[in-house]
Short mmCIF file of C-alpha atoms in Angstrom, two decimals:
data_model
loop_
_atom_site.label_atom_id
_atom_site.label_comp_id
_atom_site.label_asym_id
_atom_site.label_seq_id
_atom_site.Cartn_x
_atom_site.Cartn_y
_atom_site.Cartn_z
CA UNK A 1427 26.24 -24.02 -30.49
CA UNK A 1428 25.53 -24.72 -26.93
CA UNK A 1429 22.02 -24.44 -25.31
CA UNK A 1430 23.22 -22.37 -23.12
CA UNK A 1431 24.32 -19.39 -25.17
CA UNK A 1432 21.28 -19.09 -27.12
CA UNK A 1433 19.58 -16.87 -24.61
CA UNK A 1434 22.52 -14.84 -24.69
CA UNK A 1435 22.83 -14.03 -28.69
CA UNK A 1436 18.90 -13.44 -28.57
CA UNK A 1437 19.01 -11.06 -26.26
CA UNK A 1438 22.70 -9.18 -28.14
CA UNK A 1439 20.76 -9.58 -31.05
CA UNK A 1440 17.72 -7.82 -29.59
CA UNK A 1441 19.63 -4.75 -28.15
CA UNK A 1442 21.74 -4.63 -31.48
CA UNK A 1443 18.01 -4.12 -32.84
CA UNK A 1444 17.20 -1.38 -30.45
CA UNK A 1445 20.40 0.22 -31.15
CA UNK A 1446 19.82 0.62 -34.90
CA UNK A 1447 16.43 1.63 -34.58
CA UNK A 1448 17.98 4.16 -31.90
CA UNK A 1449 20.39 4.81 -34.63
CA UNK A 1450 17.58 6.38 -36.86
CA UNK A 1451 16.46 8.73 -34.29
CA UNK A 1452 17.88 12.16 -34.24
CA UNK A 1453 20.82 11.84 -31.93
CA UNK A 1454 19.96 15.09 -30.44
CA UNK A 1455 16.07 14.78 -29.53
CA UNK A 1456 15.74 15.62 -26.31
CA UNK A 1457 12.04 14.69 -25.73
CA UNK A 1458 11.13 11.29 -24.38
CA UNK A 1459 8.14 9.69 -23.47
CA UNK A 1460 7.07 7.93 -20.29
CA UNK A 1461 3.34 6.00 -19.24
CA UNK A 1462 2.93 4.55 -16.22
CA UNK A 1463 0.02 2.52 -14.96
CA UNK A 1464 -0.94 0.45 -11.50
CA UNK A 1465 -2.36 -2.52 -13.07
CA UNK A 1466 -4.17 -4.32 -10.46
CA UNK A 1467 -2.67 -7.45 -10.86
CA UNK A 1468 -3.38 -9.04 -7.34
CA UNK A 1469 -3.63 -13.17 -8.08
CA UNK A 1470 -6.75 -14.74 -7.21
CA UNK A 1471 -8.17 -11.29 -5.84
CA UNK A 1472 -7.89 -8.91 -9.08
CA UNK A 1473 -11.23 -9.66 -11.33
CA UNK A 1474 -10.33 -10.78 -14.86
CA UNK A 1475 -6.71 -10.32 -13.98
CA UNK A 1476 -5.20 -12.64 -17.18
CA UNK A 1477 -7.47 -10.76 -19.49
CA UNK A 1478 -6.92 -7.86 -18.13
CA UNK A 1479 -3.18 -7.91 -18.19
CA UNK A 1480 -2.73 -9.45 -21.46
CA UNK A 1481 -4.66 -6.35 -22.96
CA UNK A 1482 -2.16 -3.72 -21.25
CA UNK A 1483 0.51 -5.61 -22.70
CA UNK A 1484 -0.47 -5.17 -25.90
CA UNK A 1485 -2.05 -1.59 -25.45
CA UNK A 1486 1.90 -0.68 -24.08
CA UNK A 1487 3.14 -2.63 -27.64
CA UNK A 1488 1.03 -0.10 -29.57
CA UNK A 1489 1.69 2.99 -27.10
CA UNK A 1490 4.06 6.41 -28.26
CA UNK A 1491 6.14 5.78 -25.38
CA UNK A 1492 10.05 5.54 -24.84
CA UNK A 1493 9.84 4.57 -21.25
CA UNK A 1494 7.00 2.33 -19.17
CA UNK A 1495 6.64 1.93 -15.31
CA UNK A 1496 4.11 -0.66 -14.16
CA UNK A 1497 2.79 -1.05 -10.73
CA UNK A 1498 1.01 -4.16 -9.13
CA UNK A 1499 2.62 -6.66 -11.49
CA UNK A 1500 2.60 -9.08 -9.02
CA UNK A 1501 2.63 -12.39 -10.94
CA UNK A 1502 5.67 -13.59 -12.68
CA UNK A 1503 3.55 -14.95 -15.92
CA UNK A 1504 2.02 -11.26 -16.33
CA UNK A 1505 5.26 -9.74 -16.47
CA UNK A 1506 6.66 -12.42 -19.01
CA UNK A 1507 3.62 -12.43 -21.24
CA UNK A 1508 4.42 -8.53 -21.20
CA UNK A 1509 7.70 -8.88 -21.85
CA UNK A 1510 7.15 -11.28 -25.12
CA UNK A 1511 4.81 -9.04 -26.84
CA UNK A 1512 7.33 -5.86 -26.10
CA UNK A 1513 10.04 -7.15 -26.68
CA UNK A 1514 10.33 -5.76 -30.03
CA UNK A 1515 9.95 -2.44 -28.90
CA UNK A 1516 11.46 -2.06 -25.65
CA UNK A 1517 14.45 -3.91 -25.52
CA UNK A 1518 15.35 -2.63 -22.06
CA UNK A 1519 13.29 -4.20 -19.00
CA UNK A 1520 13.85 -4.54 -15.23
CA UNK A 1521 11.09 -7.11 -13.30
CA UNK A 1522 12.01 -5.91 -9.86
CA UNK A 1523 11.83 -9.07 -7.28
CA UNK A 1524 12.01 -7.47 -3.99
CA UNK A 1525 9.36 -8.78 -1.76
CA UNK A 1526 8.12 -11.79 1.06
CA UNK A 1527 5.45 -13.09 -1.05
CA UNK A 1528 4.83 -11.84 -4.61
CA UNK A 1529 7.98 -9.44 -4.91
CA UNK A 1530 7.70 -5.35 -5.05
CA UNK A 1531 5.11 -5.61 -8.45
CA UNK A 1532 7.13 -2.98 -9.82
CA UNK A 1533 8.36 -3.20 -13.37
CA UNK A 1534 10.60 -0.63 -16.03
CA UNK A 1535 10.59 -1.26 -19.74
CA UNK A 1536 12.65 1.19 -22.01
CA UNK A 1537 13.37 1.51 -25.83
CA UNK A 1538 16.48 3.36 -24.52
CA UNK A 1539 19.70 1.40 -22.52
CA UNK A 1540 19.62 0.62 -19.26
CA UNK A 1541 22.92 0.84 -17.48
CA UNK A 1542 21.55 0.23 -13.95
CA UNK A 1543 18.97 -0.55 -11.54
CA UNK A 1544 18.66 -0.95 -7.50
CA UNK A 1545 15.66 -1.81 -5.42
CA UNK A 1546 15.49 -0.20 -2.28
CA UNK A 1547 12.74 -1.74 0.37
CA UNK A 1548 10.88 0.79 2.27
CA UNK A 1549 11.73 0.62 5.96
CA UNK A 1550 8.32 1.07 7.22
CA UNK A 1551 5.42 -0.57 5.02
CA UNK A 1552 2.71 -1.65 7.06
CA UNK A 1553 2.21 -4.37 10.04
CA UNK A 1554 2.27 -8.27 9.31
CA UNK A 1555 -0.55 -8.52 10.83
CA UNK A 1556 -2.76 -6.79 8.65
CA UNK A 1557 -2.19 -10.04 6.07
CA UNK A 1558 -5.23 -9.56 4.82
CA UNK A 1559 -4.09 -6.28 3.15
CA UNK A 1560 -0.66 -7.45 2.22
CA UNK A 1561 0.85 -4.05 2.04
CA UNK A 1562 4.61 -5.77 4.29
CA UNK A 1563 3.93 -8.81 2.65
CA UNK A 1564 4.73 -7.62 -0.95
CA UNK A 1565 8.06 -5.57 -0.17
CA UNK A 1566 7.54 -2.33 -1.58
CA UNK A 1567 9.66 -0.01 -1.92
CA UNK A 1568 11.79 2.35 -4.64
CA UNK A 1569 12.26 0.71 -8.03
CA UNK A 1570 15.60 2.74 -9.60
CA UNK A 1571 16.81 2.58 -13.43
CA UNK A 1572 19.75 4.62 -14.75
CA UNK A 1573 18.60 4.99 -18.22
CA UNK A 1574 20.70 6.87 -20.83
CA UNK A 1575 18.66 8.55 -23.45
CA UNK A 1576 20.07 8.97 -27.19
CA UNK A 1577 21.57 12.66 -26.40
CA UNK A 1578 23.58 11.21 -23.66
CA UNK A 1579 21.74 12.59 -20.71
CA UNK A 1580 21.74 9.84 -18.16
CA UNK A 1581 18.03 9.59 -16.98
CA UNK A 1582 17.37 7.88 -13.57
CA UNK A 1583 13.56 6.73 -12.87
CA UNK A 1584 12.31 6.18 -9.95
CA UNK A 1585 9.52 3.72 -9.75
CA UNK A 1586 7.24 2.95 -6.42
CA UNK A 1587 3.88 2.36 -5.26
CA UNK A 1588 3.52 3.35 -1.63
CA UNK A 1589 1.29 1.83 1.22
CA UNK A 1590 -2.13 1.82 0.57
CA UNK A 1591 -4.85 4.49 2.55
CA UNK A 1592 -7.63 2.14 3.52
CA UNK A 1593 -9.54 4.65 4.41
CA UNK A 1594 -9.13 8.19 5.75
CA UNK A 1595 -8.21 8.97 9.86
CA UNK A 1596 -6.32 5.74 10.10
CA UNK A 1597 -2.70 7.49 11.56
CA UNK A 1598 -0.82 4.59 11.18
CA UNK A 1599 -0.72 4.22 6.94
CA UNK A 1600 -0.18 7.99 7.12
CA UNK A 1601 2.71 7.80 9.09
CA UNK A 1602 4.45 5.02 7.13
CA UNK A 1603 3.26 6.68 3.92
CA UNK A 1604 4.89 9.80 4.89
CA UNK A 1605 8.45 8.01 6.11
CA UNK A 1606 8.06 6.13 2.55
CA UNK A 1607 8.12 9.64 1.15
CA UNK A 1608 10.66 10.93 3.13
CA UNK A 1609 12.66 8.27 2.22
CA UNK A 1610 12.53 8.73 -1.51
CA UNK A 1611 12.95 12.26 -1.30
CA UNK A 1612 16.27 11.40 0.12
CA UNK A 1613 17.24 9.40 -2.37
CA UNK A 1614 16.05 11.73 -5.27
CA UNK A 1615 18.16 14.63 -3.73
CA UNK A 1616 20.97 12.09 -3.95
CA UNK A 1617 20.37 10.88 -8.20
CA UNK A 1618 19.89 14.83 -8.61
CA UNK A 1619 23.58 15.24 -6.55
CA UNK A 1620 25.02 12.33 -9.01
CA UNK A 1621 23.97 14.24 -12.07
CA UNK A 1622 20.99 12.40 -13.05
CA UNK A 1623 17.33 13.69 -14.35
CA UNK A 1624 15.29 12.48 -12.00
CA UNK A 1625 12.13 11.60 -12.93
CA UNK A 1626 9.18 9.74 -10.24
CA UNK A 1627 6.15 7.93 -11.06
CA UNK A 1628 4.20 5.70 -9.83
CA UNK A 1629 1.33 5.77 -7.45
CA UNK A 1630 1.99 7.10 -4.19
CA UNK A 1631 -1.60 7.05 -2.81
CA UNK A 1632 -1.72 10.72 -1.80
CA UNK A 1633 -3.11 13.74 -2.70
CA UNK A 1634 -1.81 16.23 -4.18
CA UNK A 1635 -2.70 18.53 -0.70
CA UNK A 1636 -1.43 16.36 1.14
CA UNK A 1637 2.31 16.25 2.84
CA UNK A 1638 3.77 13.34 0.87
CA UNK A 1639 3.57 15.44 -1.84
CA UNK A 1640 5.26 18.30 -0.45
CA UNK A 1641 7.96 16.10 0.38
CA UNK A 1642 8.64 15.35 -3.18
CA UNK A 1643 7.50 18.98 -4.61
CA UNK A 1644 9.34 21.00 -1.55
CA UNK A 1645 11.73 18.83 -0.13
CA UNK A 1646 13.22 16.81 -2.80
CA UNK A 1647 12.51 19.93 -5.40
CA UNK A 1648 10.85 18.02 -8.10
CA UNK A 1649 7.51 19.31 -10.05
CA UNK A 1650 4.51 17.87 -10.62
CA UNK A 1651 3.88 17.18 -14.39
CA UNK A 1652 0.12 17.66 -14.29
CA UNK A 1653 0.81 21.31 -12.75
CA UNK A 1654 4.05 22.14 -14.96
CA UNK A 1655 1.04 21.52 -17.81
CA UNK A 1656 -1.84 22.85 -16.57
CA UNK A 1657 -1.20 25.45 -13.85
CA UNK A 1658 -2.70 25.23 -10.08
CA UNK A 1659 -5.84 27.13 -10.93
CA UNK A 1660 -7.88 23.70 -10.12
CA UNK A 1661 -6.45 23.24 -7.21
CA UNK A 1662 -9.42 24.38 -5.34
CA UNK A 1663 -12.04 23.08 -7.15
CA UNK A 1664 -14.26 20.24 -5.89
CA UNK A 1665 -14.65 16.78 -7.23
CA UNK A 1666 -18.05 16.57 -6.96
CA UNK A 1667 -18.91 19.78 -9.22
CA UNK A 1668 -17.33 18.35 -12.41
CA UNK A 1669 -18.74 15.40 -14.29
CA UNK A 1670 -16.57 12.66 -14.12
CA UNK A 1671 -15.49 13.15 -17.65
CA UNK A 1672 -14.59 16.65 -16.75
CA UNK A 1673 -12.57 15.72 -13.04
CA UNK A 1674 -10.40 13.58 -15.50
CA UNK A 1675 -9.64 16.55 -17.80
CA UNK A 1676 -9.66 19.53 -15.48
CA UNK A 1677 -8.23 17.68 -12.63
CA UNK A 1678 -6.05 14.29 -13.90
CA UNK A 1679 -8.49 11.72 -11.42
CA UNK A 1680 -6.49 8.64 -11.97
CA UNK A 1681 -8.48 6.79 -9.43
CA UNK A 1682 -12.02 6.04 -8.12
CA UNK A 1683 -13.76 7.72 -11.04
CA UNK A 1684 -17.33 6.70 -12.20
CA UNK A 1685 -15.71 6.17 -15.46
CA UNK A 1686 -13.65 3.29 -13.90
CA UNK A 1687 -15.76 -0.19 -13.84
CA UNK A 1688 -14.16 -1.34 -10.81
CA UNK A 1689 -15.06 1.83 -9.08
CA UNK A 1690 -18.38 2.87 -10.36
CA UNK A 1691 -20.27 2.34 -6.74
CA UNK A 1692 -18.03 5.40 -5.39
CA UNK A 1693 -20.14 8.18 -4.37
CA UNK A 1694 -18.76 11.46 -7.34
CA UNK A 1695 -16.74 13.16 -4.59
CA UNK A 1696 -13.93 10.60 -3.85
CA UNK A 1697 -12.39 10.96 -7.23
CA UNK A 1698 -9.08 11.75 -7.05
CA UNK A 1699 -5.58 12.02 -8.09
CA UNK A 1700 -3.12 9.28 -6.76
CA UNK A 1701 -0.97 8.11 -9.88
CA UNK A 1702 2.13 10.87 -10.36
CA UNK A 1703 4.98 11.52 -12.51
CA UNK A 1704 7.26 14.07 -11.03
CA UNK A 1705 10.37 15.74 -13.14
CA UNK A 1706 13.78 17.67 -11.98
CA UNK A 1707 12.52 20.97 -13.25
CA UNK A 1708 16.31 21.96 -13.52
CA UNK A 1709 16.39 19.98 -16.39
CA UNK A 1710 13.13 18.76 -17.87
CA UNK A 1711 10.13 20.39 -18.75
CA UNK A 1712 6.67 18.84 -19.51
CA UNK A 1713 5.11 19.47 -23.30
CA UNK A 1714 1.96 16.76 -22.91
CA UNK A 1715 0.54 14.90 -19.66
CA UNK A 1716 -3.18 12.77 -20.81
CA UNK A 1717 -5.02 10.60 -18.52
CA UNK A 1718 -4.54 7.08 -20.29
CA UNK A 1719 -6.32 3.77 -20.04
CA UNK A 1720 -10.15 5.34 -20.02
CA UNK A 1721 -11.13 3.10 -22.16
CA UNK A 1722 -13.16 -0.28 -21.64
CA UNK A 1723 -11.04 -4.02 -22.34
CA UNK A 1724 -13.42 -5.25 -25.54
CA UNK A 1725 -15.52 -8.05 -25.02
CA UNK A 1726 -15.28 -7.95 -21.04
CA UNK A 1727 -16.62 -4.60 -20.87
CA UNK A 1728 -14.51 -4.29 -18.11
CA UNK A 1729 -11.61 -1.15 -17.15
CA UNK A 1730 -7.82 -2.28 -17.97
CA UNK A 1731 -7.19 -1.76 -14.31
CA UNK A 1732 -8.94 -0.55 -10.95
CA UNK A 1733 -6.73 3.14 -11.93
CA UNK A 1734 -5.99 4.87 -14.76
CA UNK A 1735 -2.50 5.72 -16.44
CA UNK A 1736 -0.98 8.71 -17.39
CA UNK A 1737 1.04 9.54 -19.96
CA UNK A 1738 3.47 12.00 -20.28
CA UNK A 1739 6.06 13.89 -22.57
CA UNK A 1740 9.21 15.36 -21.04
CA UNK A 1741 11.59 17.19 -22.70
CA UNK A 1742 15.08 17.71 -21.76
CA UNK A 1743 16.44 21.64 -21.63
CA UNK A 1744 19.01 22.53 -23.93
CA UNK A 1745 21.39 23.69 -20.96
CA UNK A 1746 20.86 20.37 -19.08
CA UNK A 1747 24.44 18.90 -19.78
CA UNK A 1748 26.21 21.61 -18.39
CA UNK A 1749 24.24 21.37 -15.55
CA UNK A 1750 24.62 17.49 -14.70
CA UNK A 1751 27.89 18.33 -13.46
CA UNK A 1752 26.54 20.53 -10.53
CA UNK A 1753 23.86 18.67 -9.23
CA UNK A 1754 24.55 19.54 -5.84
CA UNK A 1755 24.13 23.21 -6.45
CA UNK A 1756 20.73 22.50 -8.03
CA UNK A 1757 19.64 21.17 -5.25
CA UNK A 1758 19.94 23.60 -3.08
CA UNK A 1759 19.03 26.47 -5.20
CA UNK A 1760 15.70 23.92 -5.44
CA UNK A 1761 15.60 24.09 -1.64
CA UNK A 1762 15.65 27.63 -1.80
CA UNK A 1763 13.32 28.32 -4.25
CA UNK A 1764 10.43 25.67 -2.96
CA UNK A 1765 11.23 25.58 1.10
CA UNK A 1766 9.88 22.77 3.00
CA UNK A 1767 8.18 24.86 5.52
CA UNK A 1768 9.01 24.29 9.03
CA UNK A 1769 4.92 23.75 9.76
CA UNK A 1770 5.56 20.82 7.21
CA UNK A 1771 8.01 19.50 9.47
CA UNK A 1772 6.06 19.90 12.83
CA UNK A 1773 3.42 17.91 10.77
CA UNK A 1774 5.57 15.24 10.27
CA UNK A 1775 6.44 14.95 13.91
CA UNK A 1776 3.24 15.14 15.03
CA UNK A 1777 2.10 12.47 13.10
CA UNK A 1778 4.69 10.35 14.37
CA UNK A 1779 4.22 10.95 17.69
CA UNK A 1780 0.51 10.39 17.47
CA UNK A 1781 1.25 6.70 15.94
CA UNK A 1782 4.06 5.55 18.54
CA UNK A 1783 1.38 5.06 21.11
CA UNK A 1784 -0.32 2.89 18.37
CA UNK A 1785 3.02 1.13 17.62
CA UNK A 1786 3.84 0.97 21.67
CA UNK A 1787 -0.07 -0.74 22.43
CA UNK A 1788 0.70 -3.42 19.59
CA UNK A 1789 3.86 -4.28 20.90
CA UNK A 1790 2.40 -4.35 24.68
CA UNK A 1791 -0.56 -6.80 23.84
CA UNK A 1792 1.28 -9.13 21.60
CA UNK A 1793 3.99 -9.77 24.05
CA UNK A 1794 1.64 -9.71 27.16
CA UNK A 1795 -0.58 -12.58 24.87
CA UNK A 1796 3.33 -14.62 24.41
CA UNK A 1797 3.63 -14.49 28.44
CA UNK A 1798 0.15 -15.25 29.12
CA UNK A 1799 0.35 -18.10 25.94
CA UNK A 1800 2.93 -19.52 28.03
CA UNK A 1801 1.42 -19.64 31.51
CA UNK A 1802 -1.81 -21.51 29.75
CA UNK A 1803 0.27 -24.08 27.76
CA UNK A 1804 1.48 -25.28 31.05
CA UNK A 1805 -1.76 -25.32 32.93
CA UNK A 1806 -3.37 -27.22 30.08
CA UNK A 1807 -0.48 -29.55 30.30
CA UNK A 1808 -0.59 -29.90 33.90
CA UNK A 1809 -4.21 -30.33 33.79
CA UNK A 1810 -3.98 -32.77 31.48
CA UNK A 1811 -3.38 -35.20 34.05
CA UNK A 1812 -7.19 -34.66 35.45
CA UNK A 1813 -8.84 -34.93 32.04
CA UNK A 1814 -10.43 -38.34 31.37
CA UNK A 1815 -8.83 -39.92 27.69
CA UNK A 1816 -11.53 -39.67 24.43
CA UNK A 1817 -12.48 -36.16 23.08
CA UNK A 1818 -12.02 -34.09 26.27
CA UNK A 1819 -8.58 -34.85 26.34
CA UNK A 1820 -8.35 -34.61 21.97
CA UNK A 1821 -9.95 -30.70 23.01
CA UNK A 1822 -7.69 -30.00 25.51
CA UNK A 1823 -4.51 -30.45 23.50
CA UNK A 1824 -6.07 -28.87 20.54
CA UNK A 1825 -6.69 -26.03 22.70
CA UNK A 1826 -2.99 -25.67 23.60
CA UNK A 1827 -2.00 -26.27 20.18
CA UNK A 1828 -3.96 -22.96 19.33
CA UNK A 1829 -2.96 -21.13 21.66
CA UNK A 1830 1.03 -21.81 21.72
CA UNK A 1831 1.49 -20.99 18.04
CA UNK A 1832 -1.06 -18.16 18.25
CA UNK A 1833 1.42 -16.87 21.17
CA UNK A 1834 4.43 -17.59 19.68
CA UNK A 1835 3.36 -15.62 16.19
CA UNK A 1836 2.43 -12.86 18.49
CA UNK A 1837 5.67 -13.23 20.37
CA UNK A 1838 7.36 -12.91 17.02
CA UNK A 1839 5.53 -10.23 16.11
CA UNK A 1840 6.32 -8.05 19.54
CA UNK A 1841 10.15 -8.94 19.34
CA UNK A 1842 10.99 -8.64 16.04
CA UNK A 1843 8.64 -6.80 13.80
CA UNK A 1844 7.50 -3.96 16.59
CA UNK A 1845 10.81 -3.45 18.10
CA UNK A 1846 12.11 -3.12 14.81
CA UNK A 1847 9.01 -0.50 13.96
CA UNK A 1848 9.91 1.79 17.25
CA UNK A 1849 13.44 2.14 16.05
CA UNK A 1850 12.41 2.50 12.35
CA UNK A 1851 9.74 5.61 13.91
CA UNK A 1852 12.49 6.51 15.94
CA UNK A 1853 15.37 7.03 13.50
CA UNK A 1854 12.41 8.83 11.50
CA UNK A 1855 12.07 11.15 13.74
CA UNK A 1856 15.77 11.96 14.32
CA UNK A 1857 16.17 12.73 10.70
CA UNK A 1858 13.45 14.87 10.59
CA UNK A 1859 15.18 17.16 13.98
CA UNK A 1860 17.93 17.01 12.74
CA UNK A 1861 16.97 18.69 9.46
CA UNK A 1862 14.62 21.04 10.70
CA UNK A 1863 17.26 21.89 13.25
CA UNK A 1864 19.31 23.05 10.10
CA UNK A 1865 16.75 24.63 8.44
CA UNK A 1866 15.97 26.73 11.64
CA UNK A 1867 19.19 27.70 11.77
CA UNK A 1868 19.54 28.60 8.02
CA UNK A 1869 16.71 30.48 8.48
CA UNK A 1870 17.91 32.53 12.13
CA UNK A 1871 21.16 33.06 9.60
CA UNK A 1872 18.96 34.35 7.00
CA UNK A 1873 17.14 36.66 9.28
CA UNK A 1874 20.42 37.76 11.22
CA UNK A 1875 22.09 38.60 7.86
CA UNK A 1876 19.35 40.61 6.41
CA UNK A 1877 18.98 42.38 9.69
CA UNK A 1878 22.79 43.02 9.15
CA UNK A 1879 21.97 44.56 5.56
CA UNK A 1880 19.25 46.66 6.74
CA UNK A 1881 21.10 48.33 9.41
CA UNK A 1882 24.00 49.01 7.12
CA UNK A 1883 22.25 50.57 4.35
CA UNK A 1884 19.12 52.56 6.34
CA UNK A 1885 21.17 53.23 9.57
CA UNK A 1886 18.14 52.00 11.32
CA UNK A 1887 18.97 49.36 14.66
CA UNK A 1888 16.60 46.65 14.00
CA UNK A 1889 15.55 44.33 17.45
#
């Protein structure tokens, strides 16, 4: 037998494993489980990162779950020591490449078959300029896995991990978060059109109050598993007035809890809830959603991550087959039923509008530093001439070594990357018109009909 075609009867032998042991589940379950996690795997920044990792891989070997999605597995060794020690469980995985420097750090493992994946790069994903928070740099975007689960229902996750805050008030990571989530919702609307259960996790560093999550609640007609569970009477209810035990259990804070090691210098109140799973409610309910990953990697003393995971149980409705088949229908009944309020779309277009003058000023100084990078490259090389030999002349060309590639980076970053931003914002924008244009006119319809029905049956002229 040839070298080569080892690695090709261990891995049939592996999914003729996983299809046995699928064998000797009921055929007609129609619960699954799914955990998902952002593991903080940034190399040579994340603290204990090896360690770290190598305990969620084998906390995910021991977990009830049928489906994982990992975020921030940046390094190629993390994902294949994962991989080795679930194997034997999940014989389905996806490492999703995508990415300038240390690919997308998005990853899917599933006990159940995978029959396809895509990886969709968001089109706006922070500046390449802001290097030292890497958000462009690591190509996220939307992780997608058809997965078809034992009853034949053909499961399509959607995996991401949007652009980070860095703080509140800055307008630019709000914008781009909000075109990443406009973007998804899009194609969500399409899997649920295809005849797929939808399901999205991941973190998508926003709140729940906040309009990326409308997007995906309103606009792309999905629920939110932690509400399906436990209602929206929390939704009003402070941070700061629960102990941090209780935010986690009232509340699902997934991220800068007191609990978490690598967040314990947070003041009580920024706890909060970034880390999602969201399910077509048209065909999948939630039974269980826990906060996972609380507890403390053994002999570090350390948390398995800088977030916590949550784990979920979904199970899929009894009518949900003879609804795959009319997935267009579904979505617009979910349209209907949870509108995307026109004030959510003047939101949106205000907050593009207040970045492009951000966008416009970093495209104006970066290619007014290229012309003026120019003019002094020449003058230094002119003045060369005047500049006695030994280290005046050594500083001189040093200096114009600076500041050519300094102008041509800049150059390269007014050109390509912020032309290509404005048209991004720009297209953004059009989409948005155009569909609240519709939805105006759905609405004027809506109003003009009723009217209609009002006059007819009262006999009352309504104005």
């Amino acid at each position: 037998m040839t070298g080569s075609s080892m690695p090709l009867l261990s891995i049939t032998r592996e999914r003729l494993s996983a299809e046995i042991s699928l064998d000797s589940v009921e055929r007609n379950s129609n619960r699954f489980k799914l955990l998902t996690l952002n593991c903080w795997g940034l190399k040579y920044v994340s603290k204990f990162r090896q360690q770290r990792m190598h305990y969620i891989a084998r906390q995910i070997a021991l977990a009830d779950a049928d489906i994982v999605a990992l975020q921030e597995c940046w390094v190629a060794a993390d994902y294949d020591y994962i991989r080795k020690h679930t194997r034997n469980k999940f014989a389905y995985a996806k490492y999703f490449y995508s990415g300038i420097l240390a690919g997308s750090g998005l990853v899917v493992l599933s006990k159940f078959p995978i029959e396809s994946v895509s990886m969709i790069p968001y089109v706006i994903n922070g500046r390449p300029s802001a290097f030292f928070r890497g958000d462009w740099y690591v190509g996220k975007g939307i992780a997608s896995a058809v997965i078809r689960h034992p009853s034949g229902v053909p499961i399509e996750i959607f995996n991401t991990h949007m652009h980070a805050p860095y703080g509140p008030g800055d307008a630019s990571y709000v914008c781009h978060r909000t075109s990443q989530a406009w973007q998804l919702a899009r194609q969500i609307r399409a899997a649920v059109e295809r005849g797929h259960l939808v399901v999205a996790v991941g973190d998508f560093n926003s709140k729940p109050e906040s309009v990326t999550y409308s997007l995906l609640t309103e606009r792309a007609g999905l629920h939110d598993s932690w509400t399906t569970v436990h209602g929206t009477s929390s939704a009003h209810i402070r941070p700061e007035t629960l102990s941090p035990n209780d935010q986690i259990i009232s509340l699902g804070v997934t991220c800068d809890s007191l609990l978490n090691t690598w967040r314990s210098d947070r003041d009580i109140s920024e706890a909060k809830r970034l880390d999602y799973c969201f399910h077509a409610p048209h065909l999948s309910t939630v039974t269980d959603i826990q906060v996972t990953f609380i507890e403390r990697v053994p002999d570090l003393n350390v948390s398995p991550s800088d977030h916590f995971g949550v784990a979920v149980t979904l199970e899929i409705l009894p009518h949900s087959p003879s609804r795959l088949n009319s997935g267009h229908e579904q979505v617009e009944q979910a349209s209907r039923r949870h509108k995307f309020s026109v004030s959510n779309y003047t939101s949106i277009l205000n907050t593009i509008r207040e970045y492009r003058p951000t966008a416009n000023a970093q495209q104006y100084w970066r290619l007014l530093h290229f012309w003026i990078s120019i003019i002094i490259v020449i003058a230094l090389h002119v003045g060369i001439f005047w500049v006695k030999q030994g280290w005046p002349a050594f500083l001189v060309l040093l200096g114009g070594t600076i500041i050519a590639v300094s102008g041509v980076i800049d150059g390269m970053l007014g050109f390509l990357f912020a032309r290509n931003e404005l048209r991004a914002l720009l297209e953004f924008e059009e989409e948005v018109t155009w569909e609240l244009r519709r939805v105006t006119e759905r609405l004027e319809d809506e109003f003009v009909h009723g009217s209609e029905v009002d006059e007819f049956e009262h006999g009352v002229k309504v104005t």
